[in-house]
Structure formats: structure tokens, C-alpha cells
Amino acid sequence: MIRDLKGIYIIWLRDIKRFFRDKPRLITGITRPSLYLFILGSGLSSAFGMFGGRGGDWYMDFVYPGILGMIVLFTSLFSAFSIVWDREFGFLKEILVAPISRTSIVVGKALSGSTISLFQGIILLIFAPLLHIKLNFPMIIKICLLILLTSFALTSLGILIASRMKSMQGFNMIMNFLVMPMFFLSGAMFPLKELPKWLEYLVNLNPLSYSIDALRYVMLEDRTFLAHPFFINILVISIFAVVMITLAIFVFNLTD
Amino acid sequence: MNTIISVKKLTKRFKNLTAVNEVSFNVNEGEIFGFLGPNGAGKTTTIDMLCTLLSPTSGEAVLNGYDVTKNRNKVRQCIGLVFQDPSLDDWLTAKENLEFHAMVYNIERKIAKKRIDEVLEIVELKDRKNDLVLNFSGGMKRRLEIARGLIHYPKVLFLDEPTLGLDPQTRNRVWEYIRDLKEKENITIFLTTHYMDEAENCDRIAIIDVGKIIAMDTPINLKKRVRGDIITVETSDNRSLNEELKKKKVKNIIFYNNKIQFEVYDSEKFIPKFIKESKEEIISISARKPTLDDVFLSLTGKKIREETVSGLDRMRKRFKMGRMRR
């Protein structure tokens, strides 16, 4: 047991060291969220301001949790890329032949993915005052916990896919195939109410919708646009996380 | 002498290919044991099975008393590995790579610290301890990998083509380290190679081809199997020369590259007589003492091919230059 914890810690530590050492990756890690936030967020807000209704500031408040969710989605799924990378560049063999359990490798990777996602999320939170988004300390804690839970689930999904992938191209292709629909069907950009039936079904199948809904619950005072009760959101994400990590561990254990 | 690895009828089948076919052998404690054979002969597959990365289709292998399928973690703890392809993390320093290894092998922090200095000393990389592996040359990386394989005091060190892709000078250095290890660390070394000259450094060699061991002995005894000298001739008509040779007392006639090679007892007396009697025009002729190459040739009828850079390696280099990442 202690041995497994040690294994989890060292796998996690290495991924984190790599992330902060790899300067270009770190820079994109910081600039990408801000780009989405300032350009997409501000652009869409002014569009909504022009078209009337409740106005642009309202939309910024609304889309901010969505962009947060999007960044978590991208970062988590792609952080599992490290497994494919390690396989390609040989380091995975060093890990696989070591006397640590496959389970601790998967958990370590899932935790490092969550940590990196949290880091990205915090960068977005730092920009919040610039966009007139009001946050207080309890809110920030809740947001961080939500990000951790969501990214743990999504990284596990990434690991599940990565452990069956032999090539980097293959992994990238599947990921892009997965990321875009998950993003569009998450309600990051639009409210989940009064959607056409077919769209509503798809949105409800997407675990990310529940995370973004939960983030909105925490951040927005106006709750007219929420789709589900908070506890349902948390329940769905938690179940998703447990199922994903279990599957990832199971499949990764099958690899020789 | 104690047996440290004992393999019985080990077999690995992939879909419709038998990579390793009922291979049996023993390795004694403290020896350098070499697997010699061309690419695709089943060397790496055998190593992968011995170090628990692949499950055998049938047969059994026991390492240091532990079965490689039933006691995986026990086996893992007592082996060190240097893979054919690099397996270091480029974005960590030499020391961090070793620390990672020490931690996953559950070595106490205090002992690990001392041990890391010790192994870096052996491979003469102590002064590069805090440099990123990214900036290391191929030879330095290989040395660091050998150092890493030693940290947890393994009983057996596996080296899969330890000198592949290294320049001749670095190759010799690596071999010096390997021979040193045997004395300093009292460790058994199991290695694979397709370089004949390197195989001569081993205490014992198993020659493997198409998944089967075709000979196993000391290098000296193996060379004794080829008697006398090796003669290689190229003539205007190799076919009719072949007929002629069959009538003479020569052994192991083999065709390759438009040349005929055969063994005679005494080349100094044979050559003048041969040139005088030959009806065909002789383009070239040479004689030499047998090497392990000839042993392989006489056993299998073919030469071990030289390694070329694979497509994957080329891609790797391209990636490293382009710094592609996500």
C-alpha cells in the first residue's frame, strides 16, 4: 500500500516537473486559456450586447464557466498524451518493467493531469477581475474542487484511450474526434434550457455538461439558466470519474 | 556454479508468427551470457519474456528462483534493464532519472543518494549529474541507462543491443564498463547483439536464428567448429567452380554476393595449387582465420545483416529537432 502511494507520487512528480520544464508547453498552457477568454469571451459578449436582450456583461458571466470547462476538457484529455509519448520515446518501458503496480501508474497519471488542469484553471481565475467577474474565497475553493473532480474523470478517459493507442497520430485523431463534440455539446456557449429535443438528449449524455452546469451554479447569482440541481451534477460527475478510472486501470492492466 | 536463469521450452507465438520456438538454456551466476543472431531472430522477444514485459505462449522461465509469469514483481525487483531503444526521460536531469528509478524500485532515500553517486562514478558521468538528458550524446545516454539499471543492486542485468547506433570508440568504452561491472558488482549479464566481434566478449554465447537456438558454447569452442581457414573466391564461372570444389576436399561451400566461400585445412598450401588448377578466371581470392561470423554462416548458410537506421528512429530524430509536443 505504501509502495503504491510512493509509486503514485513519483509518477505524478515526474509529469509535473516535465510540464513546468517544457517552456513552450508552459507558455501555450498559459496563453491558450487567456486567448479563449479574452477573444472568444469578449467577442461573443459584445455580439450579444449588440443583439440586445440582457446585454454583453451578462453573457461574459455566463460564458466564463463554459470557457473554464473547455480548458479543463482540453488539458485533461491531452495530458494523457504523455502515455503515448512515453511509449513512443521508450520511457514507458522503464515504468512498466518497474516493480510498481499498473494501478498506481494510472492513478499517478490521472492525478498529474488533474493538477495541470487545475493550474490552467487558476490562470483563468486570475484573469477574472479584469473581466468584471466577481469571485470570493469560498467560490474559488469550490471551483478548484470541481475542476479537480472533472479533470480526474476526463484524464482517466484520456488514459483509457491512450493505453490502447500505439501511435501519436492515432491518439490525436481520436482525441480531436472526441474533444470537439464534447465541447459543443456541453453548453459551454449556450444555456441548456429550451433546446431542441435531439440536442437536449445529446447534451445530457455529455458528462462535461454537468461540470459546466455545476460551475455556473457556484459562480452565477442568477440561476434561471441552470439545467440540473447541483447535487445531481456532482453525482453524475463522480459516477463518471469512478467508472472512467476503473476502466482505465482495468485496460491498462491488460497491457503486457 | 549456481544457475540464475533457467529457461525450458520457452515459446512465444504472435498471430501466425512463432518468434521464439521452444528455446531452452541456463545462465550461470556471474557470467556474461550473449544472445547472438540477426534482427528478427527472437532475441528481444526472449528478453521481453524474461523481464516480464511479455507473457510466454508456453514453456517456463525461472529467474533467481522466481517464475517470470507467476512472480512478476519479484522478478522485476531483481533485474536491471537496458533496452534496445533509449528509455530515459529527456526532460529530467541525469540525477532525476536515477532518482525516479530508485523510488519506483523502493530504495531508501539515504541509500539511493549514495548509490546514485556510486553508479554515476562507474559510468563516469558524475560531473554531468545535474544536466538535462536532452543535452546528452548517444553514448552518454547509453552509459546513463547502464548506471540506472544498476541502482537497485540487480542480480541480473539485461542489455538488449547495448551498443546499437554507437560509434566504434564509444562501443569499446561501453564494453569496458560491462566487463568492469562483472568484477565490481558481481552481477550476471545477459545481453543480445548482432555484432560478431562484440559477442566474443561473452563467456558463453547462444546463437539464435528464426526463433531457435542453433548452437550454444564459449566463443572459442564455437570457432573450433569451423575447421582450418576460410577462403573466399570470385571467378568468371562460379557454377562450374562449385562442381570442381565438390570433388576436392573442402568443407561448407556457401554462395553469397557472387562469391564462393569454403573451408580448407591449410590455406597456404591450398591457394597456389588452386590457382594453377582452376579452369575459370579468378577475379579475386582471399584467405583468413575463422570468426564468429563464419560460425553463423556455416550453421545457417547466411550472414548476419548489418543494422540500418529504422524508420522509427528517423521519425524520432525529426520529432526531437522539430520539438513537437502538446
Coordinates of C-alpha atoms in Angstrom, one line a residue:
Chain A
M1 CA 0.0 0.0 0.0
I2 CA 2.8 2.5 1.0
R3 CA 4.6 1.2 -2.0
D4 CA 1.7 2.1 -4.3
L5 CA 1.4 5.6 -2.8
K6 CA 5.1 6.1 -3.4
G7 CA 4.6 4.9 -7.0
I8 CA 1.7 7.3 -7.5
Y9 CA 3.7 10.2 -6.0
I10 CA 6.8 9.6 -8.2
I11 CA 4.7 9.2 -11.4
W12 CA 2.8 12.4 -10.5
L13 CA 6.0 14.3 -9.6
R14 CA 7.7 13.5 -12.9
D15 CA 4.8 14.6 -15.0
I16 CA 4.6 17.9 -13.1
K17 CA 8.3 18.5 -13.4
R18 CA 8.1 17.9 -17.1
F19 CA 5.2 20.3 -17.5
F20 CA 6.9 23.2 -15.8
R21 CA 10.2 22.5 -17.5
D22 CA 8.9 22.3 -21.0
K23 CA 8.8 26.0 -21.6
P24 CA 6.8 26.1 -24.9
R25 CA 4.2 23.8 -23.4
L26 CA 4.1 26.0 -20.3
I27 CA 3.7 29.2 -22.4
T28 CA 0.9 27.7 -24.5
G29 CA -0.6 26.4 -21.3
I30 CA -0.8 30.0 -20.1
T31 CA -1.7 31.8 -23.3
R32 CA -4.3 29.4 -24.6
P33 CA -6.8 29.9 -21.8
S34 CA -6.3 33.7 -21.9
L35 CA -6.7 33.8 -25.6
Y36 CA -10.0 31.9 -25.4
L37 CA -11.2 34.0 -22.6
F38 CA -10.3 37.4 -24.0
I39 CA -11.0 36.9 -27.6
L40 CA -13.8 34.4 -27.6
G41 CA -15.4 35.6 -24.4
S42 CA -15.1 39.3 -25.1
G43 CA -16.1 38.8 -28.8
L44 CA -19.2 36.9 -28.0
S45 CA -20.2 39.2 -25.2
S46 CA -20.1 42.2 -27.5
A47 CA -22.1 40.3 -30.1
F48 CA -24.7 39.6 -27.5
G49 CA -24.6 43.2 -26.4
M50 CA -25.4 44.2 -29.9
F51 CA -28.2 41.8 -30.4
G52 CA -29.8 43.2 -27.3
G53 CA -31.5 41.1 -24.7
R54 CA -29.8 41.1 -21.4
G55 CA -26.6 42.5 -22.7
G56 CA -22.9 41.7 -23.0
D57 CA -21.8 41.7 -19.4
W58 CA -24.4 39.1 -18.6
Y59 CA -23.0 36.9 -21.3
M60 CA -19.5 37.2 -20.1
D61 CA -20.6 36.0 -16.7
F62 CA -22.4 33.2 -18.4
V63 CA -19.7 32.0 -20.8
Y64 CA -16.8 32.3 -18.2
P65 CA -17.6 28.9 -16.5
G66 CA -18.0 27.5 -20.0
I67 CA -14.5 28.5 -21.1
L68 CA -13.2 27.2 -17.8
G69 CA -14.8 23.9 -18.6
M70 CA -13.4 23.9 -22.1
I71 CA -9.9 24.4 -20.9
V72 CA -10.3 21.6 -18.3
L73 CA -11.6 19.4 -21.1
F74 CA -8.7 20.1 -23.5
T75 CA -6.0 19.9 -20.9
S76 CA -7.2 16.8 -19.2
L77 CA -7.8 14.7 -22.3
F78 CA -4.5 15.7 -23.9
S79 CA -2.5 15.3 -20.7
A80 CA -3.0 11.5 -21.3
F81 CA -0.9 12.1 -24.4
S82 CA 2.1 11.7 -22.1
I83 CA 1.4 7.9 -22.1
V84 CA 1.5 7.7 -25.9
W85 CA 4.6 10.0 -25.8
D86 CA 6.3 7.8 -23.3
R87 CA 5.5 4.7 -25.3
E88 CA 7.0 6.3 -28.4
F89 CA 10.1 7.5 -26.7
G90 CA 10.7 4.5 -24.6
F91 CA 10.2 5.8 -21.1
L92 CA 7.0 3.8 -20.7
K93 CA 9.1 0.6 -20.7
E94 CA 11.1 1.8 -17.8
I95 CA 7.9 2.4 -15.9
L96 CA 6.2 -0.9 -17.0
V97 CA 9.1 -3.0 -16.0
A98 CA 9.5 -1.5 -12.6
P99 CA 8.1 -3.3 -9.6
I100 CA 5.1 -0.9 -9.1
S101 CA 1.5 -1.8 -9.8
R102 CA -0.1 -0.7 -13.0
T103 CA -2.9 0.7 -10.9
S104 CA -0.5 3.2 -9.3
I105 CA 0.8 4.3 -12.7
V106 CA -2.8 5.1 -13.9
V107 CA -3.7 6.9 -10.7
G108 CA -0.5 8.9 -10.7
K109 CA -1.1 9.9 -14.3
A110 CA -4.7 10.8 -13.6
L111 CA -3.6 13.0 -10.7
S112 CA -0.9 14.7 -12.6
G113 CA -3.4 15.5 -15.4
S114 CA -5.8 16.9 -12.8
T115 CA -3.0 19.0 -11.3
I116 CA -2.1 20.5 -14.6
S117 CA -5.7 21.3 -15.4
L118 CA -6.1 22.9 -12.0
F119 CA -3.1 25.1 -12.8
Q120 CA -4.6 26.1 -16.1
G121 CA -7.9 26.8 -14.4
I122 CA -6.2 29.0 -11.8
I123 CA -4.7 31.1 -14.5
L124 CA -8.2 31.8 -15.8
L125 CA -9.3 32.6 -12.3
I126 CA -6.5 35.2 -12.0
F127 CA -7.9 37.0 -15.1
A128 CA -11.4 37.1 -13.7
P129 CA -11.2 40.5 -12.1
L130 CA -10.2 42.0 -15.4
L131 CA -13.5 40.8 -16.9
H132 CA -15.5 42.1 -14.0
I133 CA -16.3 38.6 -12.8
K134 CA -16.7 38.7 -9.1
L135 CA -15.2 35.8 -7.1
N136 CA -14.9 35.3 -3.4
F137 CA -12.7 32.8 -1.5
P138 CA -15.3 30.1 -0.9
M139 CA -16.3 30.2 -4.5
I140 CA -12.6 29.8 -5.6
I141 CA -12.3 26.7 -3.4
K142 CA -15.5 25.2 -4.8
I143 CA -14.4 25.9 -8.3
C144 CA -11.0 24.3 -7.8
L145 CA -12.6 21.2 -6.3
L146 CA -14.9 21.0 -9.3
I147 CA -12.0 21.3 -11.7
L148 CA -10.1 18.6 -9.9
L149 CA -13.0 16.2 -10.0
T150 CA -13.9 16.9 -13.6
S151 CA -10.3 16.7 -14.8
F152 CA -9.6 13.5 -12.9
A153 CA -12.5 11.9 -14.7
L154 CA -11.5 13.3 -18.1
T155 CA -7.8 12.4 -17.7
S156 CA -8.9 8.9 -16.9
L157 CA -10.9 8.8 -20.1
G158 CA -7.8 10.0 -21.9
I159 CA -5.7 7.3 -20.3
L160 CA -8.2 4.7 -21.2
I161 CA -7.9 5.7 -24.9
A162 CA -4.1 6.2 -24.7
S163 CA -3.5 2.8 -23.2
R164 CA -4.8 1.2 -26.4
M165 CA -3.1 3.6 -28.8
K166 CA 0.1 2.6 -30.5
S167 CA 0.7 5.8 -32.4
M168 CA 0.7 9.5 -31.6
Q169 CA -1.3 10.3 -34.8
G170 CA -4.0 7.8 -33.8
F171 CA -4.3 9.3 -30.4
N172 CA -4.5 12.8 -31.7
M173 CA -7.2 11.8 -34.2
I174 CA -9.4 10.1 -31.7
M175 CA -8.9 13.0 -29.3
N176 CA -10.0 15.6 -31.8
F177 CA -12.9 13.5 -32.7
L178 CA -13.9 13.4 -29.1
V179 CA -13.0 16.9 -27.9
M180 CA -15.0 18.9 -30.4
P181 CA -18.4 17.2 -30.0
M182 CA -17.8 17.2 -26.2
F183 CA -17.2 20.8 -26.2
F184 CA -20.0 21.8 -28.5
L185 CA -22.5 19.6 -26.7
S186 CA -21.5 20.8 -23.2
G187 CA -23.5 24.0 -23.1
A188 CA -20.3 26.0 -22.6
M189 CA -21.5 28.6 -25.1
F190 CA -25.3 28.4 -24.8
P191 CA -27.8 27.8 -22.0
L192 CA -29.1 24.2 -21.7
K193 CA -32.7 25.3 -21.5
E194 CA -35.3 25.2 -24.2
L195 CA -33.1 23.3 -26.6
P196 CA -34.5 21.1 -29.4
K197 CA -35.2 17.6 -28.1
W198 CA -32.5 15.8 -30.1
L199 CA -29.9 18.3 -28.9
E200 CA -31.0 18.0 -25.3
Y201 CA -30.5 14.3 -25.4
L202 CA -27.0 14.6 -26.7
V203 CA -26.2 17.3 -24.2
N204 CA -27.4 15.2 -21.3
L205 CA -25.2 12.3 -22.5
N206 CA -22.2 14.5 -22.2
P207 CA -20.5 14.4 -18.7
L208 CA -19.0 17.8 -19.3
S209 CA -22.4 19.5 -19.4
Y210 CA -22.8 18.6 -15.7
S211 CA -19.5 20.1 -14.8
I212 CA -20.2 23.3 -16.5
D213 CA -23.7 23.4 -15.0
A214 CA -22.1 22.9 -11.6
L215 CA -19.6 25.7 -12.2
R216 CA -22.4 28.0 -13.2
Y217 CA -24.2 27.1 -10.0
V218 CA -21.2 28.2 -8.0
M219 CA -20.4 31.3 -9.9
L220 CA -23.7 32.8 -11.1
E221 CA -26.2 34.6 -8.8
D222 CA -28.9 34.3 -11.4
R223 CA -29.9 30.6 -11.5
T224 CA -32.5 30.8 -14.2
F225 CA -30.2 29.1 -16.7
L226 CA -29.2 26.1 -14.7
A227 CA -30.3 22.7 -16.2
H228 CA -29.9 20.4 -13.2
P229 CA -29.9 20.5 -9.4
F230 CA -26.4 20.9 -8.0
F231 CA -26.3 17.5 -6.3
I232 CA -27.3 15.7 -9.5
N233 CA -24.4 17.4 -11.3
I234 CA -21.9 16.3 -8.6
L235 CA -23.4 12.8 -8.6
V236 CA -23.1 12.4 -12.3
I237 CA -19.5 13.7 -12.5
S238 CA -18.5 11.5 -9.5
I239 CA -20.0 8.4 -11.1
F240 CA -18.3 9.2 -14.4
A241 CA -15.0 9.7 -12.6
V242 CA -15.3 6.3 -10.8
V243 CA -16.3 4.5 -13.9
M244 CA -13.5 6.1 -16.0
I245 CA -10.7 5.5 -13.5
T246 CA -11.8 1.9 -13.0
L247 CA -11.9 1.2 -16.8
A248 CA -8.6 2.9 -17.3
I249 CA -7.0 0.8 -14.5
F250 CA -8.6 -2.3 -15.9
V251 CA -7.5 -1.7 -19.5
F252 CA -4.0 -0.5 -18.5
N253 CA -3.5 -3.7 -16.5
L254 CA -4.2 -5.7 -19.7
T255 CA -1.2 -4.2 -21.4
D256 CA 1.7 -6.6 -21.2
Chain B
M1 CA 28.3 -22.7 -10.3
N2 CA 24.8 -21.7 -9.5
T3 CA 22.2 -21.4 -12.2
I4 CA 20.5 -18.0 -12.1
I5 CA 18.3 -18.1 -15.2
S6 CA 16.7 -21.4 -16.2
V7 CA 14.6 -21.5 -19.4
K8 CA 12.7 -24.5 -20.5
K9 CA 10.9 -24.8 -23.9
L10 CA 10.0 -21.1 -23.9
T11 CA 7.8 -20.3 -26.8
K12 CA 6.1 -17.0 -28.0
R13 CA 3.7 -17.1 -30.8
F14 CA 2.2 -13.9 -32.3
K15 CA -0.8 -14.4 -34.6
N16 CA 0.8 -16.5 -37.3
L17 CA 4.4 -16.0 -36.4
T18 CA 6.5 -18.0 -34.0
A19 CA 9.0 -15.5 -32.7
V20 CA 10.6 -17.8 -30.1
N21 CA 10.3 -21.5 -30.6
E22 CA 10.9 -23.9 -27.7
V23 CA 14.1 -22.3 -26.5
S24 CA 15.9 -23.9 -23.5
F25 CA 19.0 -22.7 -21.8
N26 CA 20.6 -22.0 -18.5
V27 CA 22.7 -19.0 -17.4
N28 CA 25.1 -19.3 -14.6
E29 CA 25.6 -16.8 -11.8
G30 CA 28.3 -14.3 -12.6
E31 CA 28.8 -15.0 -16.3
I32 CA 28.3 -12.8 -19.3
F33 CA 25.9 -14.6 -21.5
G34 CA 25.2 -13.5 -25.0
F35 CA 22.4 -14.0 -27.4
L36 CA 23.7 -13.7 -30.9
G37 CA 21.6 -13.5 -34.0
P38 CA 20.2 -11.4 -36.8
N39 CA 17.4 -8.9 -36.4
G40 CA 14.1 -10.7 -36.0
A41 CA 15.7 -13.8 -34.7
G42 CA 13.7 -13.6 -31.5
K43 CA 16.4 -12.0 -29.2
T44 CA 14.3 -9.1 -27.9
T45 CA 11.2 -11.2 -27.6
T46 CA 13.1 -13.6 -25.4
I47 CA 14.4 -10.7 -23.2
D48 CA 10.9 -9.2 -23.0
M49 CA 9.6 -12.6 -21.7
L50 CA 12.5 -12.9 -19.2
C51 CA 11.9 -9.4 -17.8
T52 CA 8.1 -9.8 -17.6
L53 CA 7.2 -7.4 -20.4
L54 CA 5.6 -10.3 -22.5
S55 CA 3.8 -13.4 -21.3
P56 CA 5.2 -16.6 -23.0
T57 CA 2.7 -18.7 -25.0
S58 CA 4.2 -21.8 -23.4
G59 CA 7.2 -23.1 -21.6
E60 CA 8.7 -21.7 -18.4
A61 CA 11.5 -19.4 -17.3
V62 CA 12.8 -19.1 -13.7
L63 CA 15.0 -16.2 -12.7
N64 CA 16.7 -16.1 -9.4
G65 CA 14.2 -18.7 -8.2
Y66 CA 11.1 -16.7 -9.3
D67 CA 8.9 -17.7 -12.2
V68 CA 8.6 -14.9 -14.7
T69 CA 4.8 -15.3 -15.1
K70 CA 3.8 -16.0 -11.6
N71 CA 6.1 -13.8 -9.6
R72 CA 6.4 -10.7 -11.8
N73 CA 7.2 -8.1 -9.2
K74 CA 9.7 -10.3 -7.5
V75 CA 11.5 -10.8 -10.8
R76 CA 11.3 -7.1 -11.7
Q77 CA 12.9 -6.2 -8.4
C78 CA 16.0 -8.4 -9.1
I79 CA 16.7 -7.4 -12.7
G80 CA 18.2 -4.3 -14.3
L81 CA 17.4 -3.5 -17.9
V82 CA 19.0 -1.5 -20.7
F83 CA 16.6 -1.6 -23.7
Q84 CA 17.5 -1.5 -27.3
D85 CA 15.8 1.9 -27.8
P86 CA 16.5 4.8 -25.5
S87 CA 14.2 4.9 -22.4
L88 CA 15.3 7.9 -20.5
D89 CA 13.2 11.0 -19.8
D90 CA 14.9 13.8 -21.7
W91 CA 13.3 16.5 -19.7
L92 CA 14.7 15.2 -16.4
T93 CA 18.4 15.6 -15.4
A94 CA 20.6 12.6 -15.1
K95 CA 20.2 12.6 -11.4
E96 CA 16.4 12.9 -11.6
N97 CA 16.2 10.0 -13.9
L98 CA 18.2 7.9 -11.4
E99 CA 16.1 9.2 -8.5
F100 CA 12.9 8.2 -10.3
H101 CA 14.3 4.7 -10.8
A102 CA 15.4 4.5 -7.2
M103 CA 11.9 5.5 -6.0
V104 CA 10.0 3.0 -8.2
Y105 CA 12.3 0.3 -7.0
N106 CA 11.6 1.2 -3.4
I107 CA 15.1 2.2 -2.4
E108 CA 15.5 4.1 0.8
R109 CA 16.3 7.8 0.2
K110 CA 19.6 7.7 2.0
I111 CA 20.9 4.6 0.3
A112 CA 19.7 5.9 -3.0
K113 CA 21.7 9.1 -2.7
K114 CA 24.9 7.2 -2.1
R115 CA 24.1 4.6 -4.8
I116 CA 23.4 7.3 -7.4
D117 CA 26.8 8.8 -6.9
E118 CA 28.3 5.3 -7.0
V119 CA 26.8 4.3 -10.3
L120 CA 27.5 7.6 -11.9
E121 CA 31.1 7.1 -10.9
I122 CA 31.2 3.8 -12.7
V123 CA 30.0 5.2 -16.0
E124 CA 32.0 8.5 -15.5
L125 CA 29.0 10.8 -15.6
K126 CA 29.3 12.3 -12.2
D127 CA 30.1 15.8 -13.4
R128 CA 27.0 15.8 -15.7
K129 CA 24.7 14.8 -12.8
N130 CA 22.6 17.9 -13.0
D131 CA 22.3 18.3 -16.7
L132 CA 19.2 17.6 -18.7
V133 CA 19.4 14.3 -20.5
L134 CA 18.2 16.2 -23.6
N135 CA 21.8 17.6 -24.0
F136 CA 23.5 14.2 -23.7
S137 CA 25.1 12.3 -26.7
G138 CA 24.0 8.9 -27.6
G139 CA 26.9 7.3 -25.8
M140 CA 26.3 9.2 -22.6
K141 CA 22.7 8.3 -22.7
R142 CA 23.6 4.6 -23.0
R143 CA 26.0 4.9 -20.1
L144 CA 23.4 6.6 -18.0
E145 CA 21.0 3.8 -18.8
I146 CA 23.5 1.2 -17.7
A147 CA 24.0 3.2 -14.5
R148 CA 20.3 3.3 -14.0
G149 CA 19.9 -0.4 -14.5
L150 CA 22.4 -1.0 -11.6
I151 CA 20.9 1.3 -8.9
H152 CA 18.7 -1.3 -7.2
Y153 CA 21.5 -3.9 -6.9
P154 CA 20.0 -6.3 -9.5
K155 CA 21.1 -9.9 -9.7
V156 CA 20.9 -9.9 -13.5
L157 CA 21.5 -7.0 -15.9
F158 CA 19.8 -7.4 -19.3
L159 CA 21.4 -5.4 -22.1
D160 CA 19.4 -5.5 -25.3
E161 CA 21.8 -4.5 -28.1
P162 CA 23.7 -2.2 -25.7
T163 CA 26.0 -0.7 -28.4
L164 CA 23.4 -0.3 -31.2
G165 CA 23.9 3.0 -33.0
L166 CA 27.1 4.0 -31.2
D167 CA 30.3 4.9 -32.8
P168 CA 33.2 2.3 -32.5
Q169 CA 35.1 4.3 -29.9
T170 CA 32.0 4.6 -27.6
R171 CA 31.2 1.0 -28.2
N172 CA 34.6 0.0 -26.8
R173 CA 34.0 2.2 -23.8
V174 CA 30.6 0.6 -23.2
W175 CA 32.2 -2.8 -23.3
E176 CA 34.9 -1.7 -20.8
Y177 CA 32.1 -0.8 -18.4
I178 CA 30.3 -4.1 -18.9
R179 CA 33.4 -6.1 -18.2
D180 CA 34.2 -3.9 -15.2
L181 CA 30.8 -4.5 -13.8
K182 CA 31.3 -8.2 -13.6
E183 CA 34.1 -7.6 -11.2
K184 CA 32.9 -4.6 -9.3
E185 CA 29.2 -5.6 -8.9
N186 CA 29.4 -9.3 -9.1
I187 CA 26.4 -9.4 -11.3
T188 CA 25.2 -11.7 -14.1
I189 CA 24.9 -10.1 -17.5
F190 CA 22.6 -11.2 -20.2
L191 CA 23.0 -9.4 -23.5
T192 CA 21.9 -9.6 -27.1
T193 CA 23.9 -8.4 -30.0
H194 CA 24.2 -8.9 -33.7
Y195 CA 27.8 -7.8 -33.8
M196 CA 30.0 -10.8 -34.0
D197 CA 33.1 -9.1 -32.7
E198 CA 31.2 -8.0 -29.6
A199 CA 29.9 -11.5 -28.9
E200 CA 33.5 -12.6 -28.4
N201 CA 33.5 -10.6 -25.1
C202 CA 30.9 -13.0 -23.7
D203 CA 31.7 -16.0 -21.5
R204 CA 29.1 -18.1 -23.4
I205 CA 27.1 -17.5 -26.5
A206 CA 23.8 -18.9 -27.7
I207 CA 23.4 -18.4 -31.5
I208 CA 19.8 -17.9 -32.3
D209 CA 18.1 -17.8 -35.7
V210 CA 14.4 -17.8 -36.7
G211 CA 13.4 -18.3 -33.0
K212 CA 15.6 -21.3 -32.3
I213 CA 18.9 -21.8 -30.6
I214 CA 21.2 -23.5 -33.1
A215 CA 24.4 -23.5 -31.1
M216 CA 25.5 -22.7 -27.5
D217 CA 29.1 -22.7 -26.3
T218 CA 32.1 -20.5 -25.4
P219 CA 33.3 -18.3 -28.3
I220 CA 36.5 -20.3 -28.5
N221 CA 34.7 -23.6 -28.8
L222 CA 32.2 -22.2 -31.3
K223 CA 35.1 -21.1 -33.5
K224 CA 36.6 -24.6 -33.3
R225 CA 33.6 -25.8 -35.2
V226 CA 34.9 -24.1 -38.3
R227 CA 38.0 -26.0 -39.1
G228 CA 41.1 -24.5 -40.7
D229 CA 40.9 -21.4 -42.8
I230 CA 38.2 -19.6 -44.7
I231 CA 38.7 -19.0 -48.4
T232 CA 36.6 -16.6 -50.5
V233 CA 36.9 -16.7 -54.3
E234 CA 35.2 -14.8 -57.1
T235 CA 35.6 -16.3 -60.6
S236 CA 34.2 -15.9 -64.1
D237 CA 32.1 -19.0 -63.6
N238 CA 31.2 -19.8 -60.1
R239 CA 28.9 -22.6 -61.1
S240 CA 31.5 -24.8 -62.7
L241 CA 33.9 -24.0 -59.9
N242 CA 31.3 -25.3 -57.5
E243 CA 31.3 -28.6 -59.3
E244 CA 35.1 -28.7 -59.2
L245 CA 35.2 -27.9 -55.5
K246 CA 32.8 -30.7 -54.7
K247 CA 35.3 -33.2 -56.0
K248 CA 38.1 -31.7 -53.7
K249 CA 38.4 -32.0 -50.0
V250 CA 36.8 -28.7 -49.0
K251 CA 34.0 -28.1 -46.5
N252 CA 30.9 -26.0 -46.2
I253 CA 30.6 -24.4 -49.6
I254 CA 28.4 -21.3 -49.5
F255 CA 27.4 -18.9 -52.1
Y256 CA 26.9 -15.2 -51.3
N257 CA 27.3 -11.9 -53.2
N258 CA 28.6 -13.7 -56.4
K259 CA 31.3 -15.2 -54.3
I260 CA 32.0 -18.7 -53.1
Q261 CA 33.3 -19.3 -49.7
F262 CA 34.6 -22.6 -48.3
E263 CA 36.8 -24.0 -45.6
V264 CA 40.1 -25.8 -46.1
Y265 CA 42.6 -27.2 -43.6
D266 CA 45.6 -25.2 -44.8
S267 CA 45.1 -22.2 -47.0
E268 CA 48.9 -21.6 -47.6
K269 CA 49.3 -24.8 -49.5
F270 CA 45.8 -24.8 -51.0
I271 CA 45.8 -21.4 -52.7
P272 CA 48.8 -21.9 -55.2
K273 CA 47.6 -25.3 -56.2
F274 CA 44.0 -24.0 -56.6
I275 CA 45.1 -21.1 -58.8
K276 CA 47.2 -23.4 -61.0
E277 CA 44.4 -25.9 -61.4
S278 CA 41.5 -23.6 -61.8
K279 CA 39.9 -23.6 -65.3
E280 CA 37.9 -20.4 -64.5
E281 CA 39.3 -17.0 -64.5
I282 CA 39.9 -15.9 -60.9
I283 CA 38.8 -12.4 -60.2
S284 CA 39.6 -12.3 -56.5
I285 CA 40.7 -14.7 -53.8
S286 CA 41.3 -14.2 -50.1
A287 CA 42.0 -16.4 -47.0
R288 CA 41.5 -15.7 -43.3
K289 CA 41.1 -17.2 -39.8
P290 CA 37.5 -18.1 -38.9
T291 CA 35.4 -15.6 -36.8
L292 CA 32.0 -16.0 -35.2
D293 CA 30.6 -14.7 -38.4
D294 CA 31.8 -17.9 -40.1
V295 CA 30.3 -20.0 -37.4
F296 CA 27.0 -18.3 -38.0
L297 CA 27.4 -18.6 -41.8
S298 CA 28.3 -22.3 -41.6
L299 CA 25.4 -23.0 -39.2
T300 CA 22.7 -21.1 -41.1
G301 CA 24.0 -20.6 -44.6
K302 CA 23.6 -16.8 -44.3
K303 CA 25.3 -13.8 -43.0
I304 CA 24.1 -11.6 -40.1
R305 CA 22.9 -8.4 -41.8
E306 CA 24.2 -5.1 -40.7
E307 CA 21.8 -2.9 -38.7
T308 CA 20.4 0.1 -40.6
V309 CA 18.6 3.1 -39.1
S310 CA 14.9 2.2 -38.9
G311 CA 12.0 4.4 -39.9
L312 CA 11.0 4.9 -36.3
D313 CA 14.5 6.2 -35.3
R314 CA 14.4 8.6 -38.2
M315 CA 11.0 9.8 -37.1
R316 CA 12.3 10.2 -33.5
K317 CA 15.1 12.4 -34.6
R318 CA 12.7 14.5 -36.6
F319 CA 10.4 14.9 -33.7
K320 CA 13.3 15.9 -31.4
M321 CA 14.5 18.5 -33.9
G322 CA 11.1 19.9 -34.5
R323 CA 10.3 19.9 -30.8
M324 CA 6.8 18.7 -31.5
R325 CA 4.7 18.5 -28.4
R326 CA 1.5 19.2 -26.8

